[in-house]
Every structure is written in structure tokens, then in C-alpha cells.
Amino acid sequence: MAKTAAPGMSNPEDDMPVVDGPADQDAVQRDTRSAAQRHHDGLIAALRALLASEKLGQHNGLPVSIIVSTTLKELETAAGTAVTGGGTRLPMADVIRLARHAHHYLAVFDNGKALALYHAKRLASPGQRIVLYAKDRGCTRPGCDVRGYWCEVHHVEGWASTHCTDVNTLALACGSDHPLVEPGGFTTRKRKDGTTEWIPPPHSPASGGTPRPANHEPTASTTPKNF
Ligand SMILES: [Zn+2]
């Protein structure tokens, strides 16, 4: 904090926040933040440096990064909100600021079907998980609200016989629900709209329920001022 939260440092009001310092006199003088806000901003700067260091390794087979999904309309108008793989709502202005520092991936959908995934940096493993973060947002079992970062990739159909990993046959399932799909247990299949249907085993009181909509309603979250 003595470094990253010092007056003039890590100030989101600056076009190019000073992060490696020391801040020049101009930056110090235009810094009107409270000490609490400076500590908040300094902590974010430190965490951003950690994220950018690429020393966090991988999580679920992907380089540790923030996965955000939104619509082209919201991106173009720079308004509205996007949703992270953890279910947090992010104002579009924050998404655009984050993107300045990010490796870029772009997934394109048509009515729930994934058409393509583009990425600026070669992935260490297939990019299907990125597409699933945007497509399923979280566990596809009806009634389950586990978010994408905490889910496994489930092969809905055909994989055992074809070994084909078309992303449109994949779905997210949480660690509790994924094992329910087994011989004699739940089965899953894809509907035409790309959602995943969970069918309970015969004679089971459990209900598959209605399919989960393609976009989980994100959890409400506070949006502290950041950059
Ligand atoms: Zn689940």
C-alpha cells in the first residue's frame, strides 16, 4: 500500500494510471481521492499486476484470466453490463478498460449454437471452455446455480462413440451434478436451441425440470470504482 496506494499512484481518473512510480508532482496534485479509495485502487493495481504476471498458472485448463461475455449490441454502444464466468455483472465501461490489458478471445454465437472461436494467443488447451463460459454461464442442471468457473466440461452426447468434441455437444456441469450422469442415472441431451436437457433416471422422484435458459441471471454485485 505504501507504494501502490501512495498519492498519485494507481489513480483510475488518470488516462494512464501510474503503477510503477514514483508519481510525478502533477499526478499527486490532481489526486483528490480519500485514503480509503487510494487503498482500494492500490489493491486493485497489485492484483492486476499478479494477474498480468502469468504466474498464476492454469485454472480448469485455461490460463488464469477474467472471462467476460456480452452481446455485440452492448459492446458497440458501450452501454449495459457483461457477465463474468463467476456470475459477476460488470459495467461495459469496465469491460472495455479491462480489454485494453487483456489477451483477446472472441466467441460468436447464432441462436445458442457456437459458430466460431477466435483468439489472439494460442491456447494451451482447446478453447471450448471459453465458449461454454459465454454460452452456459454455469451448471446446466435445472435449479443449480453454480457458476462457470466452478464447473466441469460435460460431454452431452456422442463423445464416447465418436470422440468428437464439437462444442455444441458440450455443457457445463458442477462437481456435484456431473457424476449424476452415469449408466442407470441421469442422461442428458441437447435441445435445438442449444440448451441441455437433464433426464432423471426411470422411477426416480427427481425431476429434470425445465431447461436452464442460455444465460444465467447474474448475481447482484456491488461495483466498486476501479480501472
Ligand atoms: Zn450443478
PDB file of N, CA, C and O and ligand atoms in Angstrom, residues 139-141 144-146 173-177, ligand 1:
ATOM      1  N   CYS A 139     -23.563 -24.191 -14.337  1.00  0.00           N
ATOM      2  CA  CYS A 139     -24.078 -25.571 -14.411  1.00  0.00           C
ATOM      3  C   CYS A 139     -25.415 -25.597 -15.150  1.00  0.00           C
ATOM      4  O   CYS A 139     -26.301 -24.771 -14.889  1.00  0.00           O
ATOM      5  N   THR A 140     -25.572 -26.561 -16.069  1.00  0.00           N
ATOM      6  CA  THR A 140     -26.780 -26.605 -16.901  1.00  0.00           C
ATOM      7  C   THR A 140     -27.897 -27.428 -16.265  1.00  0.00           C
ATOM      8  O   THR A 140     -28.990 -27.496 -16.808  1.00  0.00           O
ATOM      9  N   ARG A 141     -27.634 -28.061 -15.111  1.00  0.00           N
ATOM     10  CA  ARG A 141     -28.715 -28.831 -14.486  1.00  0.00           C
ATOM     11  C   ARG A 141     -29.762 -27.868 -13.949  1.00  0.00           C
ATOM     12  O   ARG A 141     -29.432 -26.931 -13.199  1.00  0.00           O
ATOM     13  N   CYS A 144     -29.785 -25.567 -10.552  1.00  0.00           N
ATOM     14  CA  CYS A 144     -28.457 -25.420  -9.962  1.00  0.00           C
ATOM     15  C   CYS A 144     -27.881 -24.060 -10.363  1.00  0.00           C
ATOM     16  O   CYS A 144     -27.982 -23.653 -11.508  1.00  0.00           O
ATOM     17  N   ASP A 145     -27.316 -23.354  -9.389  1.00  0.00           N
ATOM     18  CA  ASP A 145     -26.817 -22.006  -9.712  1.00  0.00           C
ATOM     19  C   ASP A 145     -25.291 -21.892  -9.566  1.00  0.00           C
ATOM     20  O   ASP A 145     -24.764 -20.806  -9.381  1.00  0.00           O
ATOM     21  N   VAL A 146     -24.579 -23.001  -9.678  1.00  0.00           N
ATOM     22  CA  VAL A 146     -23.117 -22.950  -9.627  1.00  0.00           C
ATOM     23  C   VAL A 146     -22.595 -22.274 -10.890  1.00  0.00           C
ATOM     24  O   VAL A 146     -23.028 -22.589 -11.997  1.00  0.00           O
ATOM     25  N   ALA A 173     -21.218 -28.545 -16.188  1.00  0.00           N
ATOM     26  CA  ALA A 173     -21.898 -29.225 -15.075  1.00  0.00           C
ATOM     27  C   ALA A 173     -21.008 -29.088 -13.848  1.00  0.00           C
ATOM     28  O   ALA A 173     -19.790 -29.245 -13.939  1.00  0.00           O
ATOM     29  N   CYS A 174     -21.626 -28.803 -12.705  1.00  0.00           N
ATOM     30  CA  CYS A 174     -20.830 -28.611 -11.491  1.00  0.00           C
ATOM     31  C   CYS A 174     -20.350 -29.958 -10.955  1.00  0.00           C
ATOM     32  O   CYS A 174     -20.817 -31.017 -11.373  1.00  0.00           O
ATOM     33  N   GLY A 175     -19.414 -29.896 -10.021  1.00  0.00           N
ATOM     34  CA  GLY A 175     -18.812 -31.116  -9.484  1.00  0.00           C
ATOM     35  C   GLY A 175     -19.806 -32.039  -8.792  1.00  0.00           C
ATOM     36  O   GLY A 175     -19.579 -33.250  -8.710  1.00  0.00           O
ATOM     37  N   SER A 176     -20.921 -31.473  -8.287  1.00  0.00           N
ATOM     38  CA  SER A 176     -21.929 -32.319  -7.631  1.00  0.00           C
ATOM     39  C   SER A 176     -22.846 -32.988  -8.644  1.00  0.00           C
ATOM     40  O   SER A 176     -23.246 -34.142  -8.470  1.00  0.00           O
ATOM     41  N   ASP A 177     -23.197 -32.241  -9.693  1.00  0.00           N
ATOM     42  CA  ASP A 177     -24.175 -32.764 -10.650  1.00  0.00           C
ATOM     43  C   ASP A 177     -23.551 -33.634 -11.738  1.00  0.00           C
ATOM     44  O   ASP A 177     -24.190 -34.567 -12.243  1.00  0.00           O
TER      45      ASP A 177
HETATM   46 ZN    ZN B   1     -24.895 -28.118 -10.745  1.00  0.00          ZN
END
